[in-house]
PDB file of C-alpha atoms and ligand atoms in Angstrom:
ATOM      1  CA  MET A 218     112.370 153.122 200.309  1.00  0.00           C
ATOM      2  CA  SER A 219     112.503 149.347 200.768  1.00  0.00           C
ATOM      3  CA  HIS A 220     112.107 149.544 204.556  1.00  0.00           C
ATOM      4  CA  ALA A 221     109.701 152.461 204.940  1.00  0.00           C
ATOM      5  CA  THR A 222     106.777 154.221 203.309  1.00  0.00           C
ATOM      6  CA  ARG A 223     105.799 157.877 202.860  1.00  0.00           C
ATOM      7  CA  GLY A 224     105.885 159.852 206.088  1.00  0.00           C
ATOM      8  CA  ASP A 225     107.734 157.203 208.075  1.00  0.00           C
ATOM      9  CA  GLU A 226     110.559 158.413 210.249  1.00  0.00           C
ATOM     10  CA  PHE A 227     114.106 157.168 210.426  1.00  0.00           C
ATOM     11  CA  ILE A 228     116.619 157.884 213.148  1.00  0.00           C
ATOM     12  CA  VAL A 229     119.961 159.014 211.804  1.00  0.00           C
ATOM     13  CA  GLY A 230     123.140 160.853 212.766  1.00  0.00           C
ATOM     14  CA  ASN A 231     122.921 164.544 211.886  1.00  0.00           C
ATOM     15  CA  ASP A 232     126.291 164.438 210.106  1.00  0.00           C
ATOM     16  CA  SER A 233     125.787 161.074 208.396  1.00  0.00           C
ATOM     17  CA  HIS A 234     126.490 160.623 204.713  1.00  0.00           C
ATOM     18  CA  VAL A 235     122.806 160.264 203.760  1.00  0.00           C
ATOM     19  CA  MET A 236     121.984 163.545 205.481  1.00  0.00           C
ATOM     20  CA  LEU A 237     124.869 165.520 203.974  1.00  0.00           C
ATOM     21  CA  TRP A 238     125.923 164.057 200.680  1.00  0.00           C
ATOM     22  CA  GLU A 239     122.936 162.607 198.803  1.00  0.00           C
ATOM     23  CA  SER A 240     121.232 165.714 197.372  1.00  0.00           C
ATOM     24  CA  GLY A 241     118.436 165.499 199.898  1.00  0.00           C
ATOM     25  CA  SER A 242     117.112 162.402 198.166  1.00  0.00           C
ATOM     26  CA  ILE A 243     115.887 160.887 201.423  1.00  0.00           C
ATOM     27  CA  ALA A 244     113.209 163.588 201.151  1.00  0.00           C
ATOM     28  CA  SER A 245     112.855 164.069 197.410  1.00  0.00           C
ATOM     29  CA  LEU A 246     112.800 160.364 196.531  1.00  0.00           C
ATOM     30  CA  GLY A 247     112.413 158.547 199.838  1.00  0.00           C
ATOM     31  CA  SER A 248     109.515 160.662 201.179  1.00  0.00           C
ATOM     32  CA  VAL A 249     110.648 159.800 204.689  1.00  0.00           C
ATOM     33  CA  ILE A 250     111.343 162.166 207.545  1.00  0.00           C
ATOM     34  CA  PRO A 251     114.727 162.060 209.272  1.00  0.00           C
ATOM     35  CA  ARG A 252     114.912 162.292 213.059  1.00  0.00           C
ATOM     36  CA  THR A 253     118.476 163.548 213.381  1.00  0.00           C
ATOM     37  CA  LEU A 254     120.580 162.967 216.467  1.00  0.00           C
ATOM     38  CA  PRO A 255     124.068 164.285 217.257  1.00  0.00           C
ATOM     39  CA  THR A 256     126.952 161.839 217.033  1.00  0.00           C
ATOM     40  CA  ASP A 257     130.021 161.552 219.236  1.00  0.00           C
ATOM     41  CA  ALA A 258     133.651 161.896 218.128  1.00  0.00           C
ATOM     42  CA  TYR A 259     133.432 158.466 216.480  1.00  0.00           C
ATOM     43  CA  GLY A 260     130.064 158.807 214.742  1.00  0.00           C
ATOM     44  CA  ARG A 261     127.899 157.048 217.341  1.00  0.00           C
ATOM     45  CA  MET A 262     124.487 158.284 218.420  1.00  0.00           C
ATOM     46  CA  GLU A 263     123.849 158.035 222.128  1.00  0.00           C
ATOM     47  CA  ILE A 264     121.889 154.822 222.718  1.00  0.00           C
ATOM     48  CA  GLY A 265     119.551 156.403 225.270  1.00  0.00           C
ATOM     49  CA  ALA A 266     118.801 159.268 222.872  1.00  0.00           C
ATOM     50  CA  VAL A 267     118.042 156.781 220.091  1.00  0.00           C
ATOM     51  CA  GLU A 268     115.526 154.997 222.263  1.00  0.00           C
ATOM     52  CA  GLU A 269     113.962 158.252 223.483  1.00  0.00           C
ATOM     53  CA  SER A 270     113.511 159.482 219.934  1.00  0.00           C
ATOM     54  CA  ILE A 271     111.251 156.553 218.996  1.00  0.00           C
ATOM     55  CA  ARG A 272     107.638 157.715 218.603  1.00  0.00           C
ATOM     56  CA  SER A 273     104.691 156.295 220.445  1.00  0.00           C
ATOM     57  CA  ASP A 274     101.756 154.951 218.455  1.00  0.00           C
ATOM     58  CA  ASN A 275      99.723 158.121 217.958  1.00  0.00           C
ATOM     59  CA  VAL A 276      97.987 159.272 214.795  1.00  0.00           C
ATOM     60  CA  HIS A 277      99.509 162.748 215.123  1.00  0.00           C
ATOM     61  CA  LEU A 278     103.090 161.504 215.034  1.00  0.00           C
ATOM     62  CA  PRO A 279     105.211 160.074 212.268  1.00  0.00           C
ATOM     63  CA  ARG A 280     105.827 156.344 212.554  1.00  0.00           C
ATOM     64  CA  SER A 281     109.372 155.432 213.581  1.00  0.00           C
ATOM     65  CA  ARG A 282     110.556 152.765 211.187  1.00  0.00           C
ATOM     66  CA  VAL A 283     114.318 152.556 210.706  1.00  0.00           C
ATOM     67  CA  ILE A 284     117.497 153.227 212.662  1.00  0.00           C
ATOM     68  CA  HIS A 285     120.239 154.219 210.251  1.00  0.00           C
ATOM     69  CA  VAL A 286     123.887 153.638 211.163  1.00  0.00           C
ATOM     70  CA  GLU A 287     127.108 154.227 209.238  1.00  0.00           C
ATOM     71  CA  ASN A 288     130.443 152.399 209.430  1.00  0.00           C
ATOM     72  CA  SER A 289     133.109 153.601 208.950  1.00  0.00           C
ATOM     73  CA  TYR A 290     131.795 157.079 209.770  1.00  0.00           C
ATOM     74  CA  GLY A 291     132.778 159.528 207.046  1.00  0.00           C
ATOM     75  CA  SER A 292     132.223 162.781 208.931  1.00  0.00           C
ATOM     76  CA  LYS A 293     134.299 161.549 211.852  1.00  0.00           C
ATOM     77  CA  ASN A 294     137.577 160.902 210.021  1.00  0.00           C
ATOM     78  CA  GLY A 295     136.315 157.586 208.645  1.00  0.00           C
ATOM     79  CA  PHE A 296     136.333 156.130 212.138  1.00  0.00           C
ATOM     80  CA  PRO A 297     135.691 152.367 212.299  1.00  0.00           C
ATOM     81  CA  ILE A 298     133.018 151.642 214.906  1.00  0.00           C
ATOM     82  CA  GLY A 299     133.272 148.353 216.828  1.00  0.00           C
ATOM     83  CA  SER A 300     130.488 145.774 217.139  1.00  0.00           C
ATOM     84  CA  LYS A 301     129.348 146.649 220.698  1.00  0.00           C
ATOM     85  CA  TYR A 302     127.556 149.799 219.486  1.00  0.00           C
ATOM     86  CA  PHE A 303     125.652 147.885 216.834  1.00  0.00           C
ATOM     87  CA  ALA A 304     124.644 145.187 219.314  1.00  0.00           C
ATOM     88  CA  GLU A 305     123.156 147.948 221.493  1.00  0.00           C
ATOM     89  CA  ILE A 306     121.370 149.550 218.540  1.00  0.00           C
ATOM     90  CA  ARG A 307     119.975 146.108 217.669  1.00  0.00           C
ATOM     91  CA  GLU A 308     118.556 145.685 221.163  1.00  0.00           C
ATOM     92  CA  VAL A 309     116.773 149.033 220.941  1.00  0.00           C
ATOM     93  CA  ALA A 310     115.440 148.185 217.481  1.00  0.00           C
ATOM     94  CA  ASN A 311     114.170 144.825 218.685  1.00  0.00           C
ATOM     95  CA  ARG A 312     112.364 146.367 221.645  1.00  0.00           C
ATOM     96  CA  HIS A 313     110.449 148.662 219.260  1.00  0.00           C
ATOM     97  CA  GLN A 314     110.280 146.499 216.119  1.00  0.00           C
ATOM     98  CA  LEU A 315     112.363 148.830 213.984  1.00  0.00           C
ATOM     99  CA  PHE A 316     114.636 147.973 211.083  1.00  0.00           C
ATOM    100  CA  VAL A 317     118.329 148.756 211.252  1.00  0.00           C
ATOM    101  CA  HIS A 318     120.068 149.774 208.050  1.00  0.00           C
ATOM    102  CA  MET A 319     123.822 150.197 207.830  1.00  0.00           C
ATOM    103  CA  ASP A 320     125.485 152.526 205.356  1.00  0.00           C
ATOM    104  CA  GLY A 321     128.545 150.321 205.052  1.00  0.00           C
ATOM    105  CA  ALA A 322     130.006 152.068 202.009  1.00  0.00           C
ATOM    106  CA  ARG A 323     133.396 151.532 203.653  1.00  0.00           C
ATOM    107  CA  ILE A 324     132.545 148.533 205.836  1.00  0.00           C
ATOM    108  CA  PHE A 325     135.512 146.526 204.546  1.00  0.00           C
ATOM    109  CA  ASN A 326     137.845 149.327 205.630  1.00  0.00           C
ATOM    110  CA  ALA A 327     136.166 149.397 209.027  1.00  0.00           C
ATOM    111  CA  ALA A 328     136.485 145.628 209.385  1.00  0.00           C
ATOM    112  CA  ALA A 329     140.150 145.665 208.296  1.00  0.00           C
ATOM    113  CA  ALA A 330     140.942 148.445 210.775  1.00  0.00           C
ATOM    114  CA  LEU A 331     139.285 146.455 213.575  1.00  0.00           C
ATOM    115  CA  SER A 332     140.768 143.106 212.431  1.00  0.00           C
ATOM    116  CA  LEU A 333     137.260 141.664 212.221  1.00  0.00           C
ATOM    117  CA  ASP A 334     135.307 139.786 209.619  1.00  0.00           C
ATOM    118  CA  PRO A 335     132.735 142.263 208.213  1.00  0.00           C
ATOM    119  CA  SER A 336     129.949 139.868 209.222  1.00  0.00           C
ATOM    120  CA  GLU A 337     130.819 140.504 212.875  1.00  0.00           C
ATOM    121  CA  LEU A 338     129.722 144.095 212.311  1.00  0.00           C
ATOM    122  CA  THR A 339     126.787 143.450 209.995  1.00  0.00           C
ATOM    123  CA  GLN A 340     125.190 140.635 212.012  1.00  0.00           C
ATOM    124  CA  TYR A 341     123.273 143.266 213.982  1.00  0.00           C
ATOM    125  CA  VAL A 342     121.588 144.997 211.035  1.00  0.00           C
ATOM    126  CA  ASP A 343     118.752 144.087 208.673  1.00  0.00           C
ATOM    127  CA  SER A 344     120.371 145.543 205.599  1.00  0.00           C
ATOM    128  CA  VAL A 345     123.717 146.951 204.578  1.00  0.00           C
ATOM    129  CA  THR A 346     125.130 148.700 201.524  1.00  0.00           C
ATOM    130  CA  PHE A 347     128.773 148.725 200.542  1.00  0.00           C
ATOM    131  CA  CYS A 348     130.792 150.185 197.690  1.00  0.00           C
ATOM    132  CA  LEU A 349     132.730 148.003 195.283  1.00  0.00           C
ATOM    133  CA  SER A 350     134.439 151.158 194.135  1.00  0.00           C
ATOM    134  CA  LYS A 351     136.356 153.331 196.600  1.00  0.00           C
ATOM    135  CA  GLY A 352     138.856 151.158 198.489  1.00  0.00           C
ATOM    136  CA  LEU A 353     137.805 147.986 196.693  1.00  0.00           C
ATOM    137  CA  CYS A 354     138.883 149.544 193.384  1.00  0.00           C
ATOM    138  CA  ALA A 355     136.054 148.584 191.010  1.00  0.00           C
ATOM    139  CA  PRO A 356     135.314 151.310 188.465  1.00  0.00           C
ATOM    140  CA  VAL A 357     131.692 151.454 189.582  1.00  0.00           C
ATOM    141  CA  GLY A 358     129.157 149.635 191.697  1.00  0.00           C
ATOM    142  CA  SER A 359     127.618 149.198 195.109  1.00  0.00           C
ATOM    143  CA  ILE A 360     125.864 146.247 196.702  1.00  0.00           C
ATOM    144  CA  LEU A 361     122.741 146.119 198.837  1.00  0.00           C
ATOM    145  CA  CYS A 362     122.410 143.089 201.148  1.00  0.00           C
ATOM    146  CA  GLY A 363     119.426 141.961 203.175  1.00  0.00           C
ATOM    147  CA  SER A 364     116.796 139.268 203.509  1.00  0.00           C
ATOM    148  CA  THR A 365     115.230 137.752 200.394  1.00  0.00           C
ATOM    149  CA  THR A 366     111.945 139.617 200.866  1.00  0.00           C
ATOM    150  CA  PHE A 367     113.780 142.883 201.468  1.00  0.00           C
ATOM    151  CA  ILE A 368     115.814 142.440 198.296  1.00  0.00           C
ATOM    152  CA  GLU A 369     112.645 141.637 196.321  1.00  0.00           C
ATOM    153  CA  ARG A 370     111.212 144.987 197.430  1.00  0.00           C
ATOM    154  CA  ALA A 371     114.516 146.707 196.689  1.00  0.00           C
ATOM    155  CA  ARG A 372     114.604 145.336 193.130  1.00  0.00           C
ATOM    156  CA  ARG A 373     111.263 146.994 192.487  1.00  0.00           C
ATOM    157  CA  VAL A 374     112.477 150.291 193.950  1.00  0.00           C
ATOM    158  CA  ARG A 375     115.661 150.075 191.913  1.00  0.00           C
ATOM    159  CA  LYS A 376     113.673 149.529 188.729  1.00  0.00           C
ATOM    160  CA  SER A 377     111.337 152.432 189.459  1.00  0.00           C
ATOM    161  CA  LEU A 378     114.305 154.764 190.083  1.00  0.00           C
ATOM    162  CA  GLY A 379     115.854 153.900 186.741  1.00  0.00           C
ATOM    163  CA  GLY A 380     118.541 151.725 188.260  1.00  0.00           C
ATOM    164  CA  GLY A 381     117.817 148.606 186.230  1.00  0.00           C
ATOM    165  CA  MET A 382     120.668 147.577 183.947  1.00  0.00           C
ATOM    166  CA  ARG A 383     121.088 145.120 181.143  1.00  0.00           C
ATOM    167  CA  GLN A 384     124.418 143.398 180.396  1.00  0.00           C
ATOM    168  CA  ALA A 385     125.596 144.365 183.876  1.00  0.00           C
ATOM    169  CA  GLY A 386     127.878 141.329 184.032  1.00  0.00           C
ATOM    170  CA  VAL A 387     130.833 143.368 182.859  1.00  0.00           C
ATOM    171  CA  LEU A 388     130.475 145.410 186.053  1.00  0.00           C
ATOM    172  CA  ALA A 389     129.879 142.352 188.183  1.00  0.00           C
ATOM    173  CA  ALA A 390     133.111 140.856 186.827  1.00  0.00           C
ATOM    174  CA  ALA A 391     135.061 143.831 188.184  1.00  0.00           C
ATOM    175  CA  GLY A 392     133.133 143.523 191.452  1.00  0.00           C
ATOM    176  CA  LEU A 393     134.217 139.902 191.823  1.00  0.00           C
ATOM    177  CA  ILE A 394     137.842 141.010 191.620  1.00  0.00           C
ATOM    178  CA  SER A 395     137.070 143.615 194.288  1.00  0.00           C
ATOM    179  CA  LEU A 396     135.739 140.992 196.656  1.00  0.00           C
ATOM    180  CA  GLY A 397     138.259 138.303 195.748  1.00  0.00           C
ATOM    181  CA  GLU A 398     141.479 140.285 195.605  1.00  0.00           C
ATOM    182  CA  MET A 399     141.040 143.751 197.092  1.00  0.00           C
ATOM    183  CA  VAL A 400     139.615 143.071 200.543  1.00  0.00           C
ATOM    184  CA  ASP A 401     142.713 141.456 202.003  1.00  0.00           C
ATOM    185  CA  ARG A 402     145.013 144.272 200.936  1.00  0.00           C
ATOM    186  CA  LEU A 403     143.115 147.161 202.600  1.00  0.00           C
ATOM    187  CA  GLU A 404     145.473 147.086 205.582  1.00  0.00           C
ATOM    188  CA  GLU A 405     148.177 148.213 203.122  1.00  0.00           C
ATOM    189  CA  ASP A 406     146.173 151.373 202.371  1.00  0.00           C
ATOM    190  CA  HIS A 407     145.750 151.960 206.085  1.00  0.00           C
ATOM    191  CA  ARG A 408     149.498 151.589 206.601  1.00  0.00           C
ATOM    192  CA  HIS A 409     150.203 154.106 203.829  1.00  0.00           C
ATOM    193  CA  ALA A 410     147.710 156.489 205.436  1.00  0.00           C
ATOM    194  CA  ARG A 411     149.642 156.248 208.712  1.00  0.00           C
ATOM    195  CA  VAL A 412     152.928 156.937 206.898  1.00  0.00           C
ATOM    196  CA  LEU A 413     151.292 159.947 205.278  1.00  0.00           C
ATOM    197  CA  ALA A 414     149.968 161.191 208.623  1.00  0.00           C
ATOM    198  CA  ASP A 415     153.412 160.712 210.220  1.00  0.00           C
ATOM    199  CA  GLY A 416     155.010 162.809 207.506  1.00  0.00           C
ATOM    200  CA  LEU A 417     152.348 165.497 207.797  1.00  0.00           C
ATOM    201  CA  ALA A 418     152.719 165.621 211.572  1.00  0.00           C
ATOM    202  CA  GLN A 419     156.380 166.584 211.144  1.00  0.00           C
ATOM    203  CA  MET A 420     155.704 169.240 208.517  1.00  0.00           C
ATOM    204  CA  PRO A 421     155.784 172.913 209.581  1.00  0.00           C
ATOM    205  CA  GLY A 422     152.530 174.630 208.698  1.00  0.00           C
ATOM    206  CA  ILE A 423     150.416 171.455 208.941  1.00  0.00           C
ATOM    207  CA  ARG A 424     148.308 170.095 211.773  1.00  0.00           C
ATOM    208  CA  VAL A 425     147.120 166.507 211.894  1.00  0.00           C
ATOM    209  CA  ASP A 426     145.729 164.330 214.676  1.00  0.00           C
ATOM    210  CA  GLU A 427     147.436 161.003 214.051  1.00  0.00           C
ATOM    211  CA  ASN A 428     145.227 159.230 216.583  1.00  0.00           C
ATOM    212  CA  LYS A 429     142.286 159.793 214.274  1.00  0.00           C
ATOM    213  CA  VAL A 430     143.865 158.046 211.291  1.00  0.00           C
ATOM    214  CA  LYS A 431     142.384 154.552 211.523  1.00  0.00           C
ATOM    215  CA  THR A 432     141.613 153.720 207.894  1.00  0.00           C
ATOM    216  CA  ASN A 433     142.717 155.155 204.549  1.00  0.00           C
ATOM    217  CA  LEU A 434     141.364 158.672 205.131  1.00  0.00           C
ATOM    218  CA  VAL A 435     143.711 161.382 206.373  1.00  0.00           C
ATOM    219  CA  PHE A 436     142.150 164.683 207.382  1.00  0.00           C
ATOM    220  CA  PHE A 437     144.634 167.447 208.033  1.00  0.00           C
ATOM    221  CA  ASP A 438     144.638 171.217 208.456  1.00  0.00           C
ATOM    222  CA  LEU A 439     146.682 174.191 207.405  1.00  0.00           C
ATOM    223  CA  ASP A 440     148.101 176.354 210.176  1.00  0.00           C
ATOM    224  CA  ASP A 441     146.452 179.741 210.507  1.00  0.00           C
ATOM    225  CA  GLU A 442     149.774 181.362 209.519  1.00  0.00           C
ATOM    226  CA  ALA A 443     150.068 179.475 206.226  1.00  0.00           C
ATOM    227  CA  PRO A 444     150.041 182.100 203.459  1.00  0.00           C
ATOM    228  CA  PHE A 445     147.898 179.972 201.079  1.00  0.00           C
ATOM    229  CA  SER A 446     144.428 178.508 201.080  1.00  0.00           C
ATOM    230  CA  THR A 447     143.911 174.761 200.625  1.00  0.00           C
ATOM    231  CA  GLN A 448     142.483 175.444 197.165  1.00  0.00           C
ATOM    232  CA  GLU A 449     145.613 177.328 196.128  1.00  0.00           C
ATOM    233  CA  ILE A 450     147.819 174.519 197.370  1.00  0.00           C
ATOM    234  CA  ALA A 451     145.694 171.851 195.705  1.00  0.00           C
ATOM    235  CA  GLN A 452     145.893 173.747 192.435  1.00  0.00           C
ATOM    236  CA  ARG A 453     149.696 174.045 192.637  1.00  0.00           C
ATOM    237  CA  MET A 454     149.993 170.332 193.371  1.00  0.00           C
ATOM    238  CA  ARG A 455     147.910 169.518 190.311  1.00  0.00           C
ATOM    239  CA  GLU A 456     149.847 171.887 188.082  1.00  0.00           C
ATOM    240  CA  ARG A 457     153.282 170.852 189.247  1.00  0.00           C
ATOM    241  CA  ALA A 458     152.977 167.080 189.478  1.00  0.00           C
ATOM    242  CA  ASN A 459     149.379 166.056 188.693  1.00  0.00           C
ATOM    243  CA  VAL A 460     148.901 165.257 192.380  1.00  0.00           C
ATOM    244  CA  TRP A 461     145.295 165.597 193.515  1.00  0.00           C
ATOM    245  CA  VAL A 462     144.131 166.202 197.053  1.00  0.00           C
ATOM    246  CA  GLY A 463     140.655 166.872 198.425  1.00  0.00           C
ATOM    247  CA  THR A 464     139.873 170.191 200.086  1.00  0.00           C
ATOM    248  CA  MET A 465     137.162 170.435 202.722  1.00  0.00           C
ATOM    249  CA  GLY A 466     137.212 174.218 203.159  1.00  0.00           C
ATOM    250  CA  PRO A 467     139.869 176.968 203.214  1.00  0.00           C
ATOM    251  CA  ARG A 468     141.972 175.262 205.934  1.00  0.00           C
ATOM    252  CA  ASN A 469     141.095 171.559 205.735  1.00  0.00           C
ATOM    253  CA  PHE A 470     142.308 168.790 203.449  1.00  0.00           C
ATOM    254  CA  ARG A 471     141.179 165.215 202.965  1.00  0.00           C
ATOM    255  CA  ALA A 472     143.687 162.782 201.466  1.00  0.00           C
ATOM    256  CA  VAL A 473     142.843 159.183 200.607  1.00  0.00           C
ATOM    257  CA  THR A 474     145.264 156.319 200.084  1.00  0.00           C
ATOM    258  CA  HIS A 475     144.267 153.415 197.848  1.00  0.00           C
ATOM    259  CA  TYR A 476     145.533 150.740 195.466  1.00  0.00           C
ATOM    260  CA  TRP A 477     147.315 153.262 193.247  1.00  0.00           C
ATOM    261  CA  ILE A 478     148.801 155.321 196.082  1.00  0.00           C
ATOM    262  CA  GLY A 479     151.802 153.447 197.494  1.00  0.00           C
ATOM    263  CA  GLN A 480     154.953 154.425 199.399  1.00  0.00           C
ATOM    264  CA  ALA A 481     156.419 156.299 196.429  1.00  0.00           C
ATOM    265  CA  GLU A 482     153.268 158.353 195.900  1.00  0.00           C
ATOM    266  CA  VAL A 483     153.019 159.188 199.602  1.00  0.00           C
ATOM    267  CA  LYS A 484     156.618 160.426 199.510  1.00  0.00           C
ATOM    268  CA  LEU A 485     155.967 162.469 196.364  1.00  0.00           C
ATOM    269  CA  PHE A 486     152.939 164.015 198.047  1.00  0.00           C
ATOM    270  CA  LEU A 487     154.857 164.935 201.208  1.00  0.00           C
ATOM    271  CA  ASP A 488     157.838 166.373 199.332  1.00  0.00           C
ATOM    272  CA  LEU A 489     155.627 168.404 197.038  1.00  0.00           C
ATOM    273  CA  LEU A 490     153.489 169.807 199.845  1.00  0.00           C
ATOM    274  CA  ASP A 491     156.545 170.682 201.913  1.00  0.00           C
ATOM    275  CA  ASP A 492     158.097 172.425 198.933  1.00  0.00           C
ATOM    276  CA  ILE A 493     154.959 174.482 198.269  1.00  0.00           C
ATOM    277  CA  LEU A 494     154.642 175.491 201.915  1.00  0.00           C
ATOM    278  CA  GLN A 495     158.305 176.617 201.998  1.00  0.00           C
ATOM    279  CA  SER A 496     157.984 178.708 198.837  1.00  0.00           C
TER     280      SER A 496
HETATM  281  C1  PLP B 141     130.593 156.854 199.198  1.00  0.00           C
HETATM  282  C2  PLP B 141     129.636 156.744 200.308  1.00  0.00           C
HETATM  283  C3  PLP B 141     128.297 156.545 200.038  1.00  0.00           C
HETATM  284  C4  PLP B 141     127.732 156.531 198.639  1.00  0.00           C
HETATM  285  O1  PLP B 141     127.778 155.252 198.152  1.00  0.00           O
HETATM  286  P1  PLP B 141     127.246 154.885 196.698  1.00  0.00           P
HETATM  287  O2  PLP B 141     126.985 153.448 196.811  1.00  0.00           O
HETATM  288  O3  PLP B 141     128.345 155.223 195.766  1.00  0.00           O
HETATM  289  O4  PLP B 141     126.022 155.713 196.465  1.00  0.00           O
HETATM  290  C5  PLP B 141     127.437 156.399 201.094  1.00  0.00           C
HETATM  291  N1  PLP B 141     127.880 156.449 202.371  1.00  0.00           N
HETATM  292  C6  PLP B 141     129.176 156.622 202.680  1.00  0.00           C
HETATM  293  C7  PLP B 141     129.608 156.642 204.110  1.00  0.00           C
HETATM  294  C8  PLP B 141     130.099 156.783 201.652  1.00  0.00           C
HETATM  295  O5  PLP B 141     131.392 156.957 201.959  1.00  0.00           O
END
């Protein structure tokens, strides 16, 4: 809403977070039209397809306005995308005077996984959002970054959407701890995710592609022979040990490691799951 106006078009991956997981608010609140493109195994749109999808100046067509990118890419196992892709997107955007917005909800995880400073990834975009919660552990909060004039427009949008807050300093205080103390430890979460994936790979009844575990998200599947659904297993884990795991359908799980999930919790998880699958 800060980059575009009613009827403008934005170019976006068809399985991106904003398309799938935001209640359709790009339409209901944003009044913009998405031009969706497929993404590859890592969440990248094909650069040539991005450029081809940009509209010519014609009164019958929507106006292309924004290229939307996401890093890490949630629908593709939280894959961290390197800077080359964003440099290429930037070149396309510059040729056609478009904005580039990055959904960087998990940009610090992406940067940690790539051993980069986040600014090396965000230098190519006009605006970026990131979450203080999730891996950075704050109880609540996300940040929008961009130029001064962009942020001035965004403040107005925020106010009109009911997002203005008074006495928000208590939240900002938690956010400062996120940025000061939580960024440098993300690699620990990624290491625990790899330990988890290793354990899952050795477990009968479970399938996991360890090569796809690059951050703190571990997607894994139940074998077709497993006599339970993911929901049944998740329920047993909750009942038996108050262990919670995400289910993404009858055969797919999503597990997330974070500040409160260390070696001991990973082991508990593996032992419990193994025990349930054997029973
Ligand atoms: C969590 C998440 C969001 C939502 O972020 P909020 O700031 O909490 O609205 C957006 N995009 C991705 C990729 C996410 O993982």
